[in-house]
Structures are given as C-alpha cells and as structure tokens.
mmCIF file of C-alpha atoms and ligand atoms in Angstrom:
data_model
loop_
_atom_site.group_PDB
_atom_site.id
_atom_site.type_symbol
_atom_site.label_atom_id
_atom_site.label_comp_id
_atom_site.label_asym_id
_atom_site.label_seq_id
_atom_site.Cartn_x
_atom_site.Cartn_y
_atom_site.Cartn_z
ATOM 1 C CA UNK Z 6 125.316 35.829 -26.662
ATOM 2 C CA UNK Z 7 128.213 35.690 -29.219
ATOM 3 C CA UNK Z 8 131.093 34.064 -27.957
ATOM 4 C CA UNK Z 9 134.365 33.872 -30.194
ATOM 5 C CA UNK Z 10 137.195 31.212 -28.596
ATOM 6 C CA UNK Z 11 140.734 31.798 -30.282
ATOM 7 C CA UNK Z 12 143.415 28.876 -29.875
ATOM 8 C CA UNK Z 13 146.771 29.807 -29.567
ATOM 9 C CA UNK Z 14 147.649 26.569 -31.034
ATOM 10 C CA UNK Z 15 147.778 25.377 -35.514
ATOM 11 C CA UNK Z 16 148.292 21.850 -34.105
ATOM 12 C CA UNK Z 17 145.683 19.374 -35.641
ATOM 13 C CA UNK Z 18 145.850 17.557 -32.013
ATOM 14 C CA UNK Z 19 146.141 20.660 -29.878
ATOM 15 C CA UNK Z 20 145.378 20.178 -26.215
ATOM 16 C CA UNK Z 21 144.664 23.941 -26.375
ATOM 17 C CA UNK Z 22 141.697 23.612 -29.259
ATOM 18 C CA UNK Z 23 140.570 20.704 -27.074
ATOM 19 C CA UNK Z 24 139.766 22.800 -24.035
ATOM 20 C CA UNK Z 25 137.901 25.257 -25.971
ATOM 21 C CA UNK Z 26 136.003 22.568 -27.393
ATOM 22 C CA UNK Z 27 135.143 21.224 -24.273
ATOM 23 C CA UNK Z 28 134.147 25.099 -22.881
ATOM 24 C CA UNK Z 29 131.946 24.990 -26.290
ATOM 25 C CA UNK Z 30 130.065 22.255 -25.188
ATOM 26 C CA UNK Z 31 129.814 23.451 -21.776
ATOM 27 C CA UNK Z 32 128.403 26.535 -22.569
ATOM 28 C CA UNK Z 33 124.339 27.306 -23.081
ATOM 29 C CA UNK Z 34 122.229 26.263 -25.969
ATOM 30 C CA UNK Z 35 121.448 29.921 -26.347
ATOM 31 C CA UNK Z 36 124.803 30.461 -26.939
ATOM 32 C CA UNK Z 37 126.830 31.075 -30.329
ATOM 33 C CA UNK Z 38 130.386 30.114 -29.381
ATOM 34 C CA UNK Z 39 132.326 30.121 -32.775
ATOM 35 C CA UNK Z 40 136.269 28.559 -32.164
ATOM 36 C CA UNK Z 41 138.655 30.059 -34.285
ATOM 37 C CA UNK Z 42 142.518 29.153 -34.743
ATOM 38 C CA UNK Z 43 144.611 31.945 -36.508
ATOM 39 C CA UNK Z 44 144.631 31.928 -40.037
ATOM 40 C CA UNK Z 45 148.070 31.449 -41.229
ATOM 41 C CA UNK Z 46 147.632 33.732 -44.424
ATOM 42 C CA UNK Z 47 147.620 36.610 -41.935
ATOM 43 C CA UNK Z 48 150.839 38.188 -43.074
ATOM 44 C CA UNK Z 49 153.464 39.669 -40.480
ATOM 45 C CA UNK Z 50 152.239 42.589 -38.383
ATOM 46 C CA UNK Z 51 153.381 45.807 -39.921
ATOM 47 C CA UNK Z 52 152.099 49.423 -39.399
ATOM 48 C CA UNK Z 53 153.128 49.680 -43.198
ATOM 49 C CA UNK Z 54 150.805 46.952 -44.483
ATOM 50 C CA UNK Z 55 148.011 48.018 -42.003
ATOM 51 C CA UNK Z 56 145.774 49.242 -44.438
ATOM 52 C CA UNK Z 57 141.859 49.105 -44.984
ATOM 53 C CA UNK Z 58 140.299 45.995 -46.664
ATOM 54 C CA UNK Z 59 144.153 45.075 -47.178
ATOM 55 C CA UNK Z 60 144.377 41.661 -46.516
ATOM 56 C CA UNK Z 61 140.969 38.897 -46.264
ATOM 57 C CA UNK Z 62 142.389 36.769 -43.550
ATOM 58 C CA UNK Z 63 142.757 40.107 -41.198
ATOM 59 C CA UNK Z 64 139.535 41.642 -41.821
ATOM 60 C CA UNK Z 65 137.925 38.007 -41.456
ATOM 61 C CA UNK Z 66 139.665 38.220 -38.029
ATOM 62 C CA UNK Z 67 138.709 41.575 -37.211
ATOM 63 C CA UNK Z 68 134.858 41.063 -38.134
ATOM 64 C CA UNK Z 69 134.754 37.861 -35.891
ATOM 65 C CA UNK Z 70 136.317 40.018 -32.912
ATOM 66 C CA UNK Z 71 133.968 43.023 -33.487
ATOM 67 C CA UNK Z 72 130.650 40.877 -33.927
ATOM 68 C CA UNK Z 73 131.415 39.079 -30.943
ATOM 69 C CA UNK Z 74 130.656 39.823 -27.425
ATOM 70 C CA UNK Z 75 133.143 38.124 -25.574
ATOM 71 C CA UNK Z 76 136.079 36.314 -26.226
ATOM 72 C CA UNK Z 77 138.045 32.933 -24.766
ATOM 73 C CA UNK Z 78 141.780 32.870 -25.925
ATOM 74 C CA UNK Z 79 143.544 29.556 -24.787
ATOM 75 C CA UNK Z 80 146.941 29.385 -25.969
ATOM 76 C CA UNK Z 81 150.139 27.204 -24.893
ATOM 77 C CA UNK Z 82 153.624 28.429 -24.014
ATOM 78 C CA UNK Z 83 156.734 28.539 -26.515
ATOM 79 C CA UNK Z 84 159.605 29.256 -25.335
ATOM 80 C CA UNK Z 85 158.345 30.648 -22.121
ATOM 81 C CA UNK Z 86 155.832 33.239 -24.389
ATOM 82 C CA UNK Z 87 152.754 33.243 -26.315
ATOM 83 C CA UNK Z 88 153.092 31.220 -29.986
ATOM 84 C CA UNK Z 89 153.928 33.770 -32.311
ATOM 85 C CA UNK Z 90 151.319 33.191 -34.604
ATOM 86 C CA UNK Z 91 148.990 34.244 -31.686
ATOM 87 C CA UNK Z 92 150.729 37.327 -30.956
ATOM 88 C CA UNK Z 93 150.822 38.730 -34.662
ATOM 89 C CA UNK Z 94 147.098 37.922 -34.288
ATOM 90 C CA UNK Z 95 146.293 40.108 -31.440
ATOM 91 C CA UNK Z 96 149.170 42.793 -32.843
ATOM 92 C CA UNK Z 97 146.509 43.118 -36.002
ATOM 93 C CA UNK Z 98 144.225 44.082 -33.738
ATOM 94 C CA UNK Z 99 145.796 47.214 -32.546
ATOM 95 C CA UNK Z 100 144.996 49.442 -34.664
ATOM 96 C CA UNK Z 101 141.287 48.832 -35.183
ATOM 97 C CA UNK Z 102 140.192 48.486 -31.732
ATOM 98 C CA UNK Z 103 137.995 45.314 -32.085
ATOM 99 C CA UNK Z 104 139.080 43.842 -28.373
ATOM 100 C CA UNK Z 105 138.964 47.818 -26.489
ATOM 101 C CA UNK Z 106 136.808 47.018 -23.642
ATOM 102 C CA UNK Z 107 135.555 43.611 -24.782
ATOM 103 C CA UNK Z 108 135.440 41.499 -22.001
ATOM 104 C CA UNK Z 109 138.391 38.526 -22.870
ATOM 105 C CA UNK Z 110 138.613 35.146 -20.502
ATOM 106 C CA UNK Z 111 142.621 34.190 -20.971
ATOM 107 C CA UNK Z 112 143.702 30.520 -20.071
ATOM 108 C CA UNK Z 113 147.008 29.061 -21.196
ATOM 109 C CA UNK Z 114 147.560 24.638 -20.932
ATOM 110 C CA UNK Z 115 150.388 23.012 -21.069
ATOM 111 C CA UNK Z 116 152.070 19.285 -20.179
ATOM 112 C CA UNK Z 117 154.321 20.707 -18.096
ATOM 113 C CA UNK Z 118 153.051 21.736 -14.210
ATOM 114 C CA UNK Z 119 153.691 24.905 -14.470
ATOM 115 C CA UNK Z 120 150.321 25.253 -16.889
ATOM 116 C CA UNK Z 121 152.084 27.738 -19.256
ATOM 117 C CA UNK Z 122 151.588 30.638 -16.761
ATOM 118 C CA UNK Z 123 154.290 33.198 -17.979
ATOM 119 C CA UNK Z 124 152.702 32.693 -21.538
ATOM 120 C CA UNK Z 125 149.551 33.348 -19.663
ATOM 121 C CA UNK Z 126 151.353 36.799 -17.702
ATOM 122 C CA UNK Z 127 152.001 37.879 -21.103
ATOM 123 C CA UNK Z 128 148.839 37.239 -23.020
ATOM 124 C CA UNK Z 129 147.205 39.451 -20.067
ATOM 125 C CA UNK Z 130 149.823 42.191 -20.327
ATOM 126 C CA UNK Z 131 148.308 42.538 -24.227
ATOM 127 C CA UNK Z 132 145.268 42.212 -23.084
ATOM 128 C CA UNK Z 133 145.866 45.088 -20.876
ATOM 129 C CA UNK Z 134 147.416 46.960 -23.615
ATOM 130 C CA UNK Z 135 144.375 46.461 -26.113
ATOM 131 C CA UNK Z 136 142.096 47.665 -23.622
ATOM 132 C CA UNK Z 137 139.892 44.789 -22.889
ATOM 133 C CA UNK Z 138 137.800 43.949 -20.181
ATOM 134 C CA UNK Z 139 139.110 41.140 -17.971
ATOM 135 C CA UNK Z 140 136.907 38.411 -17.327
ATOM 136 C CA UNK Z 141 138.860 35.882 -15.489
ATOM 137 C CA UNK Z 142 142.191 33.423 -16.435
ATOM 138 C CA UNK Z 143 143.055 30.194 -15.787
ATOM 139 C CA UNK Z 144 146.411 28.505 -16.209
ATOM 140 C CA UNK Z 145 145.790 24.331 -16.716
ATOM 141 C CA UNK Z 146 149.431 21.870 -15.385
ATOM 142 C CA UNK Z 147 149.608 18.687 -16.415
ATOM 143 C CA UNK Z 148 147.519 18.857 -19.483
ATOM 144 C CA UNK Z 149 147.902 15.527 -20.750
ATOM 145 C CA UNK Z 150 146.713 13.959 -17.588
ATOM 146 C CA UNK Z 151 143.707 15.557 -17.924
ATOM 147 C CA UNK Z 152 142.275 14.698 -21.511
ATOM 148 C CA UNK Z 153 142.025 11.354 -23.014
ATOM 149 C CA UNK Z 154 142.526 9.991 -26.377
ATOM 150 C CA UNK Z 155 138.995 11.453 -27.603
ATOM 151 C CA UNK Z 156 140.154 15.284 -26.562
ATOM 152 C CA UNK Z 157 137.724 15.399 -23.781
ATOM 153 C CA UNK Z 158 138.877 16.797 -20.480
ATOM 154 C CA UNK Z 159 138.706 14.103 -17.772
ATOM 155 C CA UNK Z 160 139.138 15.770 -14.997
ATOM 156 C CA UNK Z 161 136.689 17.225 -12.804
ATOM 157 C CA UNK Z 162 137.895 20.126 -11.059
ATOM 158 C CA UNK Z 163 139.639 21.262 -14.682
ATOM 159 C CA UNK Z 164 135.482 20.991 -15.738
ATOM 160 C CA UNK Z 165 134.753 22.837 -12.802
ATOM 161 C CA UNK Z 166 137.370 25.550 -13.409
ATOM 162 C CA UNK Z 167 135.933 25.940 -16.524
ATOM 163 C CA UNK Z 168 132.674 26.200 -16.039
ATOM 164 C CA UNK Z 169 133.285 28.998 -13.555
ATOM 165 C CA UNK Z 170 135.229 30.802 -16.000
ATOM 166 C CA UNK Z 171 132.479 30.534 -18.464
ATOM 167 C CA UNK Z 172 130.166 31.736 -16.203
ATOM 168 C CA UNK Z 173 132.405 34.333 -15.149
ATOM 169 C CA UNK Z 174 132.790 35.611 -18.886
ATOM 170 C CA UNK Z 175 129.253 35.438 -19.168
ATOM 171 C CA UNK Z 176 128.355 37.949 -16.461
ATOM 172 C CA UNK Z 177 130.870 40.219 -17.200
ATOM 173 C CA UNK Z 178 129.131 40.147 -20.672
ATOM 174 C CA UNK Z 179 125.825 40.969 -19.294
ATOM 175 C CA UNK Z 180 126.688 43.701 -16.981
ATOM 176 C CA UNK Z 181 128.364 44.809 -20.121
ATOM 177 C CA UNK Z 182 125.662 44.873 -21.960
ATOM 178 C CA UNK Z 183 123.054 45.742 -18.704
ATOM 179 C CA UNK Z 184 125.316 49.223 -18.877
HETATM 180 C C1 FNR P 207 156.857 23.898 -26.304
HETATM 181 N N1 FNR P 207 156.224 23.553 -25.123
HETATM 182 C C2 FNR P 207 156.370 24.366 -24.019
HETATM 183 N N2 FNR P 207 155.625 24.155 -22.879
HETATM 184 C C3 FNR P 207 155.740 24.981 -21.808
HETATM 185 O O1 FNR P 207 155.063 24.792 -20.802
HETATM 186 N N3 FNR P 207 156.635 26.019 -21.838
HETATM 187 C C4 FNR P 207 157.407 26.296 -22.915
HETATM 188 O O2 FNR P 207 158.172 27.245 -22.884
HETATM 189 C C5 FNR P 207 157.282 25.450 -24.063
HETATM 190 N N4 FNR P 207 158.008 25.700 -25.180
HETATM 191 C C6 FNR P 207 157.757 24.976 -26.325
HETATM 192 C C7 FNR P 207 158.392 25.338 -27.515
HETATM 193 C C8 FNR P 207 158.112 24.637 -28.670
HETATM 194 C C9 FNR P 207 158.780 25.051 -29.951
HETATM 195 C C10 FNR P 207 157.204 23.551 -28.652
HETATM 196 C C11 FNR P 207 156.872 22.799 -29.938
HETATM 197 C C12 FNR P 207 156.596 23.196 -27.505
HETATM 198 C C13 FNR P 207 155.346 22.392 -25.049
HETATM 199 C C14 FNR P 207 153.918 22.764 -25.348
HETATM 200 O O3 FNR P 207 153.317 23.224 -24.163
HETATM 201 C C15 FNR P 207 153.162 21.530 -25.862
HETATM 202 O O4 FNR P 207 153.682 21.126 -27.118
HETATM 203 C C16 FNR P 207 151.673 21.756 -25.948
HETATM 204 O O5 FNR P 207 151.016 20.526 -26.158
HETATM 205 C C17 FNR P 207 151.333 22.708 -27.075
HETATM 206 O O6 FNR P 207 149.967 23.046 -27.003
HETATM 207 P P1 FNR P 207 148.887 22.392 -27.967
HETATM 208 O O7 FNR P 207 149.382 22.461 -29.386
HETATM 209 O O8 FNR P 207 148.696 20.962 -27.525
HETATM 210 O O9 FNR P 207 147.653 23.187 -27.768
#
C-alpha cells in the first residue's frame, strides 16, 4: 500500500512533519509511506498557468498524488485557515483530478487547545470539493505537550488516536481497492 503524508507546515521544526513522522513509523513494514512538504517552487495557482508538463514542482506533486493510494495531510492553523502554501497545493490539484475519490485522512495540530480545528473544517470542505474519499480526521490541542525535544509524540492516547486513524485510512483503502 502506497501511502503519501503531506505537511501543511515548511518549518524545519514543524510539530506538524513530526506527527506524520511518527504515523510513518507507526504504520506496517509492508507499507510505502512517502512524507512530502510542499515544494515552494510551485508557483501561484492560476487557471492561466495550468498547463500540461508546465511547471516540474506541480507535476512532481501531481505524480506523487496519483501513484498513491491514500493520503495523510496534517497541517497547522494560520490565521484561523489552512497555511497558504498548503492551499495553493491542493488548488493545483483541481484541475487534474489526482485526489477525486482517493481516500484522504485530514488532521490539523496546533499549541493552542483548540488543535487548529477551523483550519481542519476547512481543509475538509476542499477535500469535499476535490472529491475525495474521507477516511477519518483528527484535530491534536496542546501540541507541544505532547512531543519532546526528539519530535516524538509522548503521549499515549495522541499514539492511540493515531493509530486508529491509520488503521482507519487503511481500510478505507482496501475496500477501495476490494471494489
Ligand atoms: C500561527 N499559529 C496559529 N495557531 C492556531 O492554533 N491558530 C491560528 O490561527 C494560528 N495562526 C498563526 C499564524 C502565524 C503567522 C503563525 C506563524 C503561527 C501557531 C501555529 O499553530 C504554530 O506556530 C505551530 O507550531 C505551527 O505548526 P508547525 O510548523 O509546528 O507544524
């Protein structure tokens, strides 16, 4: 099983990389979970640039999405939405369809309690838009509490929260697949 896990985060120390590197290690040896943080040569969403074979960075995105067959998105919240660079990401992907009806696990993390949940709302309303198949969220509070100095999440019932969301990607990805 191809998984590909898209931060929504550039940060060298991102809390949000972190958790997918922690949902990387969780996952089965028999799976290929590739992590993948936007590239920022992707240029600014525009129907007018969205041409074939137009840009490397997009079609390196849009090959990753298509080969895979499911993805993990974990992004933080600015300014109550989803990073920009994450959004002109996804907007890329509009056009050519790689995410219609592949199954997507959301999860947003943030310092703050409130786990970066209207980032998260949003994120699923694109989602929704590019026709994907949704295979579970999670919103993570307190982020900092819950990861030490190494990156690695400390605390158990985050692990356990992930775990089921892995799992829960991974069936929705074999019933997928089962037809
Ligand atoms: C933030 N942060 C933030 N957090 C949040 O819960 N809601 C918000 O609206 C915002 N807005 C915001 C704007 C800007 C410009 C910055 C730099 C930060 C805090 C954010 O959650 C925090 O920096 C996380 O650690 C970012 O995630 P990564 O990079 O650790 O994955």
């Amino acid at each position: 099983m191809k998984i590909l896990a898209i931060s929504g985060s550039l940060r060298e120390a991102s809390t949000n990389t972190a958790i997918l590197k922690s949902l990387q290690k969780l996952a089965p040896g028999t799976t290929d979970f590739t992590i993948y943080c936007p590239d920022p040569a992707i240029p600014h969403f525009s129907p007018d640039l969205d041409k074939p074979d137009a840009f490397t960075s997009v079609e390196t995105l849009r090959n990753l999405v298509k080969n895979a067959n499911g993805v993990i998105i974990c992004t933080p919240e600015y300014a109550y939405g989803v990073p920009g660079t994450l959004k002109n990401a996804l907007d890329w992907l509009v056009s050519s369809g790689e995410l219609n009806e592949k199954p997507v696990a959301a999860l947003s993390a943030s310092p703050m309690y409130t786990g970066g949940e209207k980032a998260l709302t949003s994120l699923l309303h694109t989602l929704t838009a590019l026709g994907t198949v949704p295979a579970g969220s999670l919103s993570i509070g307190s982020i900092n509490t819950k990861i030490n100095a190494a990156k690695e999440i400390t605390d158990s019932e985050t692990v356990e929260a992930l775990k089921m969301l892995l799992q829960k990607l991974e069936k929705v990805v074999a019933e997928k697949v089962s037809g």
